[in-house]
Short mmCIF file of C-alpha atoms and ligand atoms in Angstrom, two decimals:
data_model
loop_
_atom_site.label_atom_id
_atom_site.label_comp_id
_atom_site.label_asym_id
_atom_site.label_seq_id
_atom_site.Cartn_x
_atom_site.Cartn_y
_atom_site.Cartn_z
CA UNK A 1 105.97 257.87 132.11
CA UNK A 2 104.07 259.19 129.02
CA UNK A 3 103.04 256.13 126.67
CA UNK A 4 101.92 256.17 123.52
CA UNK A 5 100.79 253.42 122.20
CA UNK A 6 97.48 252.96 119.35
CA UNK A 7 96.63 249.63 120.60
CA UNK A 8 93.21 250.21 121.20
CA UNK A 9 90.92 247.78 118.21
CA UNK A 10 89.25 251.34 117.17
CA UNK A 11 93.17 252.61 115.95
CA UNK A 12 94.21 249.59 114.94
CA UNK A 13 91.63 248.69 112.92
CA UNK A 14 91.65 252.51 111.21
CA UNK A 15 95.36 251.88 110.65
CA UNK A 16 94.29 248.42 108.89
CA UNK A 17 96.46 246.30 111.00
CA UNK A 18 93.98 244.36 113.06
CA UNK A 19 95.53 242.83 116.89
CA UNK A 20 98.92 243.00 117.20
CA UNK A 21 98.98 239.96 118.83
CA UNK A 22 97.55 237.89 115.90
CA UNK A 23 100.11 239.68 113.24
CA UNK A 24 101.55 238.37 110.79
CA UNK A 25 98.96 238.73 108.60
CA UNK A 26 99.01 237.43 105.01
CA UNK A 27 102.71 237.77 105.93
CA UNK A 28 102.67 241.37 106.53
CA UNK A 29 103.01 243.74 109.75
CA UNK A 30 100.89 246.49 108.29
CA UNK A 31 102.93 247.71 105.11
CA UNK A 32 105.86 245.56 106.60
CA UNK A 33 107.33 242.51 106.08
CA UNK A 34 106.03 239.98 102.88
CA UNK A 35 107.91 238.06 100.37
CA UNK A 36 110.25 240.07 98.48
CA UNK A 37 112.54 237.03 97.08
CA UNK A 38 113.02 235.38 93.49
CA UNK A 39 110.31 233.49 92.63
CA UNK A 40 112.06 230.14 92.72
CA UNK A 41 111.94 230.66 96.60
CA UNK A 42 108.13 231.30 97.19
CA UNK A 43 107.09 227.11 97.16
CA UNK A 44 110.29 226.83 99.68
CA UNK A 45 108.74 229.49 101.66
CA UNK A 46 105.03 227.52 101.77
CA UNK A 47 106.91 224.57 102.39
CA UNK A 48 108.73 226.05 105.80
CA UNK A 49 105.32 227.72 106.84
CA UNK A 50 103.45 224.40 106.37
CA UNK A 51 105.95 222.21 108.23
CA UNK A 52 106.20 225.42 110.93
CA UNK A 53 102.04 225.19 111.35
CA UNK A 54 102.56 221.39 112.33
CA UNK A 55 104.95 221.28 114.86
CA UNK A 56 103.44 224.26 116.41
CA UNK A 57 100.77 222.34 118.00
CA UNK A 58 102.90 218.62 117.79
CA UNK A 59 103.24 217.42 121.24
CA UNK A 60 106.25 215.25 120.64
CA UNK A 61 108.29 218.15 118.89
CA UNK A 62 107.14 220.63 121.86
CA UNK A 63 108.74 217.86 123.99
CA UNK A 64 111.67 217.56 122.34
CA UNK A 65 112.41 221.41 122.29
CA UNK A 66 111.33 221.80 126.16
CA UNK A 67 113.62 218.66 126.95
CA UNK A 68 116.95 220.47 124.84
CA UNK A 69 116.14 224.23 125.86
CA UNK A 70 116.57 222.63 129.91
CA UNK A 71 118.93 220.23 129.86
CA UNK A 72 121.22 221.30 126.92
CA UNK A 73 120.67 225.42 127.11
CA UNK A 74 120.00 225.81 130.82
CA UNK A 75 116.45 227.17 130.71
CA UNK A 76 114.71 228.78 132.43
CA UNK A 77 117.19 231.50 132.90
CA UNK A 78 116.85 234.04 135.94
CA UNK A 79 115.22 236.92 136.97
CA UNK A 80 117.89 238.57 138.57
CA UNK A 81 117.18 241.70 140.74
CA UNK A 82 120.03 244.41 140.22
CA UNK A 83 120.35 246.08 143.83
CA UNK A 84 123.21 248.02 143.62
CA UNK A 85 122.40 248.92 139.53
CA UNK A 86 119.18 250.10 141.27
CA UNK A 87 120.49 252.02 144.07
CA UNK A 88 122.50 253.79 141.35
CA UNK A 89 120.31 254.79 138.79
CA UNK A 90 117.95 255.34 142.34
CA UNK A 91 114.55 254.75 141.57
CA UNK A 92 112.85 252.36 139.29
CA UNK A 93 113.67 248.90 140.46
CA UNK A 94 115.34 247.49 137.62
CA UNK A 95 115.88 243.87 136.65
CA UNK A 96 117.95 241.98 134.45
CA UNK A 97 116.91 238.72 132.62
CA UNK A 98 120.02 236.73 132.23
CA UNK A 99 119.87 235.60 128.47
CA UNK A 100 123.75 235.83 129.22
CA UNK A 101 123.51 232.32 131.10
CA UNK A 102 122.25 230.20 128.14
CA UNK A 103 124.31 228.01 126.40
CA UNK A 104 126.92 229.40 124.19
CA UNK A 105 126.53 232.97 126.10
CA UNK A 106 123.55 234.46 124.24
CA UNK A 107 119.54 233.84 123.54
CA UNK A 108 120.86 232.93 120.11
CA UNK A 109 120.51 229.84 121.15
CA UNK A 110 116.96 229.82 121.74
CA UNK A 111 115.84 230.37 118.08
CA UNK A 112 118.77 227.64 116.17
CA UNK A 113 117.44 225.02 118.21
CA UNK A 114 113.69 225.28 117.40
CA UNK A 115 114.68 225.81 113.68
CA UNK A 116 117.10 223.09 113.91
CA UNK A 117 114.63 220.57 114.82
CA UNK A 118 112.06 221.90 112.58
CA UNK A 119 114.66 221.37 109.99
CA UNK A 120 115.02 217.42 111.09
CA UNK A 121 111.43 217.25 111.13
CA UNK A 122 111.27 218.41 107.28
CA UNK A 123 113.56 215.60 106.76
CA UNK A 124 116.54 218.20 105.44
CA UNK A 125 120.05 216.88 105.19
CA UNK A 126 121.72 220.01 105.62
CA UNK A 127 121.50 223.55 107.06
CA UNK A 128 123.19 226.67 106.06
CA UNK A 129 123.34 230.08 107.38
CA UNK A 130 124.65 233.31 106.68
CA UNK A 131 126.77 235.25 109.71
CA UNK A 132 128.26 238.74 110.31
CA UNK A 133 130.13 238.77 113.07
CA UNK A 134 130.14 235.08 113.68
CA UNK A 135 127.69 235.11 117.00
CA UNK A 136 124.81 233.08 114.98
CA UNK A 137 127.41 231.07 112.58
CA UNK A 138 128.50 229.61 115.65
CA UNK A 139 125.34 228.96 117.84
CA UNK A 140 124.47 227.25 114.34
CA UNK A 141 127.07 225.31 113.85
CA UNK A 142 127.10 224.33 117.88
CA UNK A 143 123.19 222.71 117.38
CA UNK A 144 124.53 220.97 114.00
CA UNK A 145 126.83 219.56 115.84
CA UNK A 146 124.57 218.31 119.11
CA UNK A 147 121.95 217.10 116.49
CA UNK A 148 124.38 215.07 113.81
CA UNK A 149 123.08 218.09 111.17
CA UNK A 150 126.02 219.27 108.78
CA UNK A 151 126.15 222.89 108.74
CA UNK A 152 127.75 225.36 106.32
CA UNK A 153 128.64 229.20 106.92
CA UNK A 154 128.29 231.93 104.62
CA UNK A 155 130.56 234.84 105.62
CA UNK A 156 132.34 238.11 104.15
CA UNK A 157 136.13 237.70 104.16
CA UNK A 158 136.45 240.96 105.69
CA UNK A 159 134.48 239.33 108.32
CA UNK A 160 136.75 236.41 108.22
CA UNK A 161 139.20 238.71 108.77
CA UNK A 162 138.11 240.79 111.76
CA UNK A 163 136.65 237.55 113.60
CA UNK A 164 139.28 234.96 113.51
CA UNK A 165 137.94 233.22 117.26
CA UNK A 166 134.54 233.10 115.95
CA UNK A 167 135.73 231.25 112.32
CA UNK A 168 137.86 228.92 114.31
CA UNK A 169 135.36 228.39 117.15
CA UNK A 170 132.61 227.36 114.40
CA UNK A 171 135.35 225.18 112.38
CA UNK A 172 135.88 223.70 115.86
CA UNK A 173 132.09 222.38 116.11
CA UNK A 174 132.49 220.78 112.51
CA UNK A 175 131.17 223.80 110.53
CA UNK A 176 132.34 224.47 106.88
CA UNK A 177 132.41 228.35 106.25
CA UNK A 178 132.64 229.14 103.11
CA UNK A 179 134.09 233.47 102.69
CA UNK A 180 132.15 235.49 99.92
CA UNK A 181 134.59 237.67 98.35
CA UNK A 182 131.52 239.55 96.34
CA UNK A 183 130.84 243.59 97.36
CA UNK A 184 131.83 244.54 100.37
CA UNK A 185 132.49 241.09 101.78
CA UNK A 186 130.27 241.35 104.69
CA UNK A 187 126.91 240.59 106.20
CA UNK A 188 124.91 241.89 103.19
CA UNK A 189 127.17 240.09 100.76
CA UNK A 190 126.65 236.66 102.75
CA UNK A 191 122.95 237.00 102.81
CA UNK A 192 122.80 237.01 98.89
CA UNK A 193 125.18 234.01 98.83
CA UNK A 194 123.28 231.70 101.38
CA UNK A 195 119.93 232.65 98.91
CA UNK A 196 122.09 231.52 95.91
CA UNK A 197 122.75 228.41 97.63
CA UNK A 198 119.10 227.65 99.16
CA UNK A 199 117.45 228.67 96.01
CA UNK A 200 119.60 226.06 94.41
CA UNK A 201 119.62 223.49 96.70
CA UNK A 202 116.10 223.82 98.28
CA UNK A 203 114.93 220.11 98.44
CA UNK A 204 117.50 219.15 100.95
CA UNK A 205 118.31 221.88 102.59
CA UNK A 206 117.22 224.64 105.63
CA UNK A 207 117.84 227.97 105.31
CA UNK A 208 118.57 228.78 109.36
CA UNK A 209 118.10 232.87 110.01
CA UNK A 210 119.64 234.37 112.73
CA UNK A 211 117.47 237.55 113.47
CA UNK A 212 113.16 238.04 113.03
CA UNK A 213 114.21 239.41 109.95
CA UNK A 214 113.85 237.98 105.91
CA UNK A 215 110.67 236.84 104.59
CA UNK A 216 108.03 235.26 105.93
CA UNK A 217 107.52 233.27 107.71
CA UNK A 218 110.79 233.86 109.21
CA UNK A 219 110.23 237.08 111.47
CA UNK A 220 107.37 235.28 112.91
CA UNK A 221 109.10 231.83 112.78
CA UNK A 222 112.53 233.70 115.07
CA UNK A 223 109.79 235.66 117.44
CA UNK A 224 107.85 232.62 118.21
CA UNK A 225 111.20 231.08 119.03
CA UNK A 226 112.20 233.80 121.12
CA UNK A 227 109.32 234.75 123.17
CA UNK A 228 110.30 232.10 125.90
CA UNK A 229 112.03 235.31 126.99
CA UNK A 230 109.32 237.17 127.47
CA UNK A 231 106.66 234.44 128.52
CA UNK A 232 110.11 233.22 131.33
CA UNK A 233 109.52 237.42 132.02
CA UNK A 234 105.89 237.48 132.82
CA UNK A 235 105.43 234.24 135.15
CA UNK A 236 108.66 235.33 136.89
CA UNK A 237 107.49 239.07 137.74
CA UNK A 238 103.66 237.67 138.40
CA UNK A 239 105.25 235.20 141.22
CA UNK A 240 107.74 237.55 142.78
CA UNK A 241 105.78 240.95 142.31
CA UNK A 242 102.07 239.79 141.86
CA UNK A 243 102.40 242.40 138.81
CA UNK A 244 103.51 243.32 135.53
CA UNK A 245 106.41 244.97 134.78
CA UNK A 246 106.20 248.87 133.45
CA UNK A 247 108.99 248.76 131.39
CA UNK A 248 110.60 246.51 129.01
CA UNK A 249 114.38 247.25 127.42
CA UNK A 250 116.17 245.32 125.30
CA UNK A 251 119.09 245.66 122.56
CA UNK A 252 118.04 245.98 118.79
CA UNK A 253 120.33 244.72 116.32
CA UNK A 254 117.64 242.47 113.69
CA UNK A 255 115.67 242.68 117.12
CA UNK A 256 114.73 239.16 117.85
CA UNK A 257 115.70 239.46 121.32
CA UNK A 258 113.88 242.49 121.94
CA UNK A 259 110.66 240.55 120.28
CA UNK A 260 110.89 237.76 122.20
CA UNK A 261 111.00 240.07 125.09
CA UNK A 262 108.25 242.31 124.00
CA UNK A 263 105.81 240.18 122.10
CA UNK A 264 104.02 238.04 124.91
CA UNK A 265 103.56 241.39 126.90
CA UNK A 266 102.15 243.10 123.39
CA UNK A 267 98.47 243.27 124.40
CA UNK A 268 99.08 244.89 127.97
CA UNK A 269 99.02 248.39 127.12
CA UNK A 270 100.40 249.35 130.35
CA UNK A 271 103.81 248.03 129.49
CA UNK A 272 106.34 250.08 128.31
CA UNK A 273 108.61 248.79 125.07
CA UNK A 274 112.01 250.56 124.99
CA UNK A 275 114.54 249.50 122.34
CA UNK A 276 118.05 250.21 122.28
CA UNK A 277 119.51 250.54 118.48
CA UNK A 278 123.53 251.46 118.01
CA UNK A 279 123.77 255.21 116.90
CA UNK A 280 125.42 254.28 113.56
CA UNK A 281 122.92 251.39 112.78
CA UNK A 282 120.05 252.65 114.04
CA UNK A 283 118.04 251.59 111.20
CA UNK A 284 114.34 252.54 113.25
CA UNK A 285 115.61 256.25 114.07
CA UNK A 286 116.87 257.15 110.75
CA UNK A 287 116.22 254.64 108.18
CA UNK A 288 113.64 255.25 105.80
CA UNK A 289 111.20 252.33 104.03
CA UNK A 290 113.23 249.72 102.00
CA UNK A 291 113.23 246.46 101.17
CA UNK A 292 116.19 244.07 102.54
CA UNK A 293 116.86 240.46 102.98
CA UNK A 294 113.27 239.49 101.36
CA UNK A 295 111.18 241.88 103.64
CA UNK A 296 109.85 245.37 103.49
CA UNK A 297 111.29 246.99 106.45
CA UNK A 298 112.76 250.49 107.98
CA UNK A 299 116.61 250.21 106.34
CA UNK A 300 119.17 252.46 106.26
CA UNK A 301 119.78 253.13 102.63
CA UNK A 302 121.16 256.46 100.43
CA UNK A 303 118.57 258.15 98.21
CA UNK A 304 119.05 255.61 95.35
CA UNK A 305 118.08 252.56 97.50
CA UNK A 306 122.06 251.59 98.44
CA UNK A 307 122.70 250.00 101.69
CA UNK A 308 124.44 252.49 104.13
CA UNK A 309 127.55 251.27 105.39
CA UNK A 310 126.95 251.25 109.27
CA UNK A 311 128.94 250.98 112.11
CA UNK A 312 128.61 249.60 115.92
CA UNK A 313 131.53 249.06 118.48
CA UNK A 314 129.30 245.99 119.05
CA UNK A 315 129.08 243.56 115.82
CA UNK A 316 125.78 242.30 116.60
CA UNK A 317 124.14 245.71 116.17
CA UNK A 318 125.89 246.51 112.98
CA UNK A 319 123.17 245.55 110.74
CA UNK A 320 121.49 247.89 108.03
CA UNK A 321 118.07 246.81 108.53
CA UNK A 322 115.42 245.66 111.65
CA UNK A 323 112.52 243.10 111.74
CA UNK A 324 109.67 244.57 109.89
CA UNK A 325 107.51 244.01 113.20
CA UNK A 326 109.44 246.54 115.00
CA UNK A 327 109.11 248.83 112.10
CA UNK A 328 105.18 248.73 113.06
CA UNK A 329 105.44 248.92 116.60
CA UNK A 330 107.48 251.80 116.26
CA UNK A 331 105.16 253.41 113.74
CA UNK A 332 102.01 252.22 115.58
CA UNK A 333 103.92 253.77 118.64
CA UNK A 334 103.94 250.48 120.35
CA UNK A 335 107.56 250.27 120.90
CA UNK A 336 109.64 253.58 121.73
CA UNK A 337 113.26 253.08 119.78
CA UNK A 338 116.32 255.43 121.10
CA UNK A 339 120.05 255.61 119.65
CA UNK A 340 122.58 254.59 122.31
CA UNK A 341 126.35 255.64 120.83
CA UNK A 342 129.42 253.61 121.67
CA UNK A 343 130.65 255.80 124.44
CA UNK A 344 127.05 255.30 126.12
CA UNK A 345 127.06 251.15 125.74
CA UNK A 346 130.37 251.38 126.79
CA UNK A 347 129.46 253.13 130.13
CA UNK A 348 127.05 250.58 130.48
CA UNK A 349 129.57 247.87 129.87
CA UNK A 350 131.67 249.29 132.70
CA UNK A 351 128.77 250.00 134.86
CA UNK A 352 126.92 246.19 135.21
CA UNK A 353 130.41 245.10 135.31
CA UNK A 354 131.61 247.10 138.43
CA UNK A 355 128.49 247.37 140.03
CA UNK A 356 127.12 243.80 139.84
CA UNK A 357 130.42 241.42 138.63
CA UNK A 358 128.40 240.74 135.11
CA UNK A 359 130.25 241.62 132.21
CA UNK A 360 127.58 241.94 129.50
CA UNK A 361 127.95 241.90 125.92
CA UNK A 362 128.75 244.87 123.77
CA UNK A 363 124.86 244.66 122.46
CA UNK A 364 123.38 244.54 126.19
CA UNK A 365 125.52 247.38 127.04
CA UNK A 366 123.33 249.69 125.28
CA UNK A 367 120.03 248.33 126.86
CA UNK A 368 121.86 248.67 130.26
CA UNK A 369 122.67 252.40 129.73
CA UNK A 370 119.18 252.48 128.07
CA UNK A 371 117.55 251.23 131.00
CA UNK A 372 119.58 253.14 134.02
CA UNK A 373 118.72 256.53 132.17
CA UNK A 374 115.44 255.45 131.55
CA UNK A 375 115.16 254.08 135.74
CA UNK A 376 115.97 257.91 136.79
CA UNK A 377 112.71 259.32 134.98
CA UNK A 378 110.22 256.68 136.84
CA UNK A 379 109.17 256.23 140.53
CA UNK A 380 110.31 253.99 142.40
CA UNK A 381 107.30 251.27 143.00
CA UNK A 382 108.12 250.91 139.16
CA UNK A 383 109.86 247.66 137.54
CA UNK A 384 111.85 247.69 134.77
CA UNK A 385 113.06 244.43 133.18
CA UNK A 386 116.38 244.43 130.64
CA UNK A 387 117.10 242.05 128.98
CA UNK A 388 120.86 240.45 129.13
CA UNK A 389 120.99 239.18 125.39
CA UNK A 390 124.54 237.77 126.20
CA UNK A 391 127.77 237.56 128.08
CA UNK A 392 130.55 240.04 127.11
CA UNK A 393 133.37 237.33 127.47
CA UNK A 394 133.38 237.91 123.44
CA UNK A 395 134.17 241.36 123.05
CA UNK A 396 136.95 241.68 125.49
CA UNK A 397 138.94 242.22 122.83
CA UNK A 398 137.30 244.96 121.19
CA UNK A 399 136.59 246.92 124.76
CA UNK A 400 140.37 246.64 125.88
CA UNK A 401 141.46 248.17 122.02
CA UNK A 402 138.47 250.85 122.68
CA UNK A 403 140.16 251.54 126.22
CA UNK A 404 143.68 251.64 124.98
CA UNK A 405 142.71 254.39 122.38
CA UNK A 406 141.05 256.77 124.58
CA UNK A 407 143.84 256.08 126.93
CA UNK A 408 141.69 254.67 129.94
CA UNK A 409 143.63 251.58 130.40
C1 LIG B 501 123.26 238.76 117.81
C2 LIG B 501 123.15 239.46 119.09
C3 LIG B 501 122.30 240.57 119.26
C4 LIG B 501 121.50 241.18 118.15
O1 LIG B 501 120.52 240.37 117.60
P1 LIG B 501 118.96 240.62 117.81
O2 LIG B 501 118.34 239.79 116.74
O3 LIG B 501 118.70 242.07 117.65
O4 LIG B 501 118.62 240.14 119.17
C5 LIG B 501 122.20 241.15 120.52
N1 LIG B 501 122.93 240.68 121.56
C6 LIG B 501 123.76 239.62 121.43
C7 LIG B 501 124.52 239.17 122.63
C8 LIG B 501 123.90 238.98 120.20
O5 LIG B 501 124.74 237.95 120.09
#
């Protein structure tokens, strides 16, 4: 497999960047990432990366968060080898980390419980959150409830509107959503009304972000969060193997699941990143450089700076913009990004769940069909590792009304 990655310190170092491993710095990835909100944010913003520096190294929070992601999200999750998805693709060996097992079906999970109790540790009263589909609303909104934190939900009332179980589901764990009627009364929309409200109500509330995406020192907040994926990865293939894994593939919607999949393995140059992006969102393929959601990132945008409508069968991928890290791995060549349409993810939906009983979500799909394709190039002393990022008992729905209308059902 050809790699190309410009991690040696001579590249990186003409490039400016210094190790990818110690990024962000001053807030940036390179050109990415920064501070791009009103100023009435920016002491918010030191606030959240002070209290994030303490508990970083604070035993008793590190405790806490160990204690909640076993008992209460059902970490460590497996290493699962895929024997018949491997005799199929036949060749690479290819496994799947099942993200799919932790609580509430998705490694959501795994970043609004570390910012949940950093929130109780900064002594805030309530959090809110912006969703699109509903998938991070709700994995909010189930932590509020586990920790006693009140939790309000910013959402587009088209969204309202196309995601009914997921509105109910976080009203049911004691969420208030509030719809935003403003623009095009989705995702976008509900990001500018959550900054309204935190830039407003700042002393007592947390600002909880779903994806490694927004200012710093969120990206690097969500990754650090996330990596238990990839660090779970690594001691898992070391024990079983006694080596590394070649390839890495994961589903890129912000892309915090692919980061915390990637990012512990970022310094061993003989691992292979592969990211999956939806063909009509795929923001690293054919977005340009823009600024969205407070960071300086690859967005898809028209030629005046408008935000492209996009469009995913799976609603987690549906999202106009990435993390600005992945924007410089995938400049640096660090991480390879492909386009995976919705007839592709939904082959790979089919395919995991007739060939090994797991029905993944609509976002995995694509870094299953990713992965198989990507299986049939290698040899087969080769290890591949996807990523699960969730269950696909969610979009049942949406794949029966796919099926119906191409008349496969
Ligand atoms: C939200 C979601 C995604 C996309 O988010 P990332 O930040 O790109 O990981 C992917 N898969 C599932 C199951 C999700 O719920």
């Amino acid at each position: 497999m050809a790699t190309r990655v410009a991690t040696s310190s001579n590249q990186l170092n003409k490039l400016g960047v210094g190790k990818l491993s110690e990024l962000p710095k001053d807030g940036k990835y390179g050109d990415f990432g920064g501070q791009y909100v009103p100023e009435i944010l920016i002491p918010a913003l030191k606030q959240l990366e002070a209290a994030y520096e303490s508990i970083k190294t604070d035993f008793e929070f590190q405790r806490e968060l160990k204690v909640l992601r076993e008992e209460y999200g059902g970490r460590p999750t497996p290493l699962y080898f895929a024997k018949r998805l491997t005799e199929y693709a036949g060749s690479a060996q290819i496994y799947l980390k099942r993200e799919d097992l932790v609580h509430g079906g998705a490694h959501k999970f795994n970043n609004v419980i570390g910012q949940a109790l950093l929130a109780k540790r900064m002594g805030k009263q309530r959090i809110i959150a912006e969703t699109g589909a509903g998938q991070h609303g709700v994995a909010t909104a189930m932590v509020g409830a586990m920790l006693g934190i009140p939790v309000e939900v910013y959402m587009g009332s088209t969204d309202i509107e196309r995601q009914k179980m997921n509105v109910y589901r976080m009203k049911l764990l004691g969420a208030q959503v509030h719809p935003v009627i403003a623009g095009s009364a989705t995702l976008k929309d509900a990001i500018n009304e959550a900054l309204r409200d935190w830039a407003t109500n700042v002393q007592t509330t947390y600002y909880l972000i779903g994806s490694v995406v927004g200012p710093h020192p969120y990206p690097m907040i969500v990754r650090d969060f996330q990596r238990v994926i990839g660090d779970e990865i690594m001691g898992q293939t070391l024990r079983r193997d006694r080596k590394l894994p070649d390839l890495l593939v994961a589903c890129v919607g912000g892309g915090s699941n692919a980061l915390g999949t990637f990012y512990p393995f970022v310094n061993e140059s003989s691992v292979h990143f592969l990211g999956a992006e939806a063909a009509g969102a795929a923001s690293l393929g054919k977005g340009s450089v823009g600024v969205l959601h407070g960071a300086k990132t690859q967005v898809l945008q028209d030629e005046w700076g408008q935000i492209s409508e996009t469009h995913s069968i799976s609603a987690g991928l549906d999202y106009a913009a990435v993390g600005p890290e992945h924007s410089l791995y995938k400049k640096l060549g660090r991480g390879e990004y492909i386009s995976v349409n919705d007839e592709e993810a939904f082959e790979g939906f089919r395919m995991l769940s007739q060939l090994e009983g797991i029905i993944p979500a609509l976002e995995s799909a694509h870094a299953v069909y990713a992965g198989v394709q990507r299986a049939r190039k290698m040899r087969k002393d080769q290890l591949i590792v996807i990523t699960l990022s969730g269950r696909g008992d969610k979009d049942l729905e949406t794949a029966l009304r796919y099926e119906q209308a191409r008349g496969t059902v």
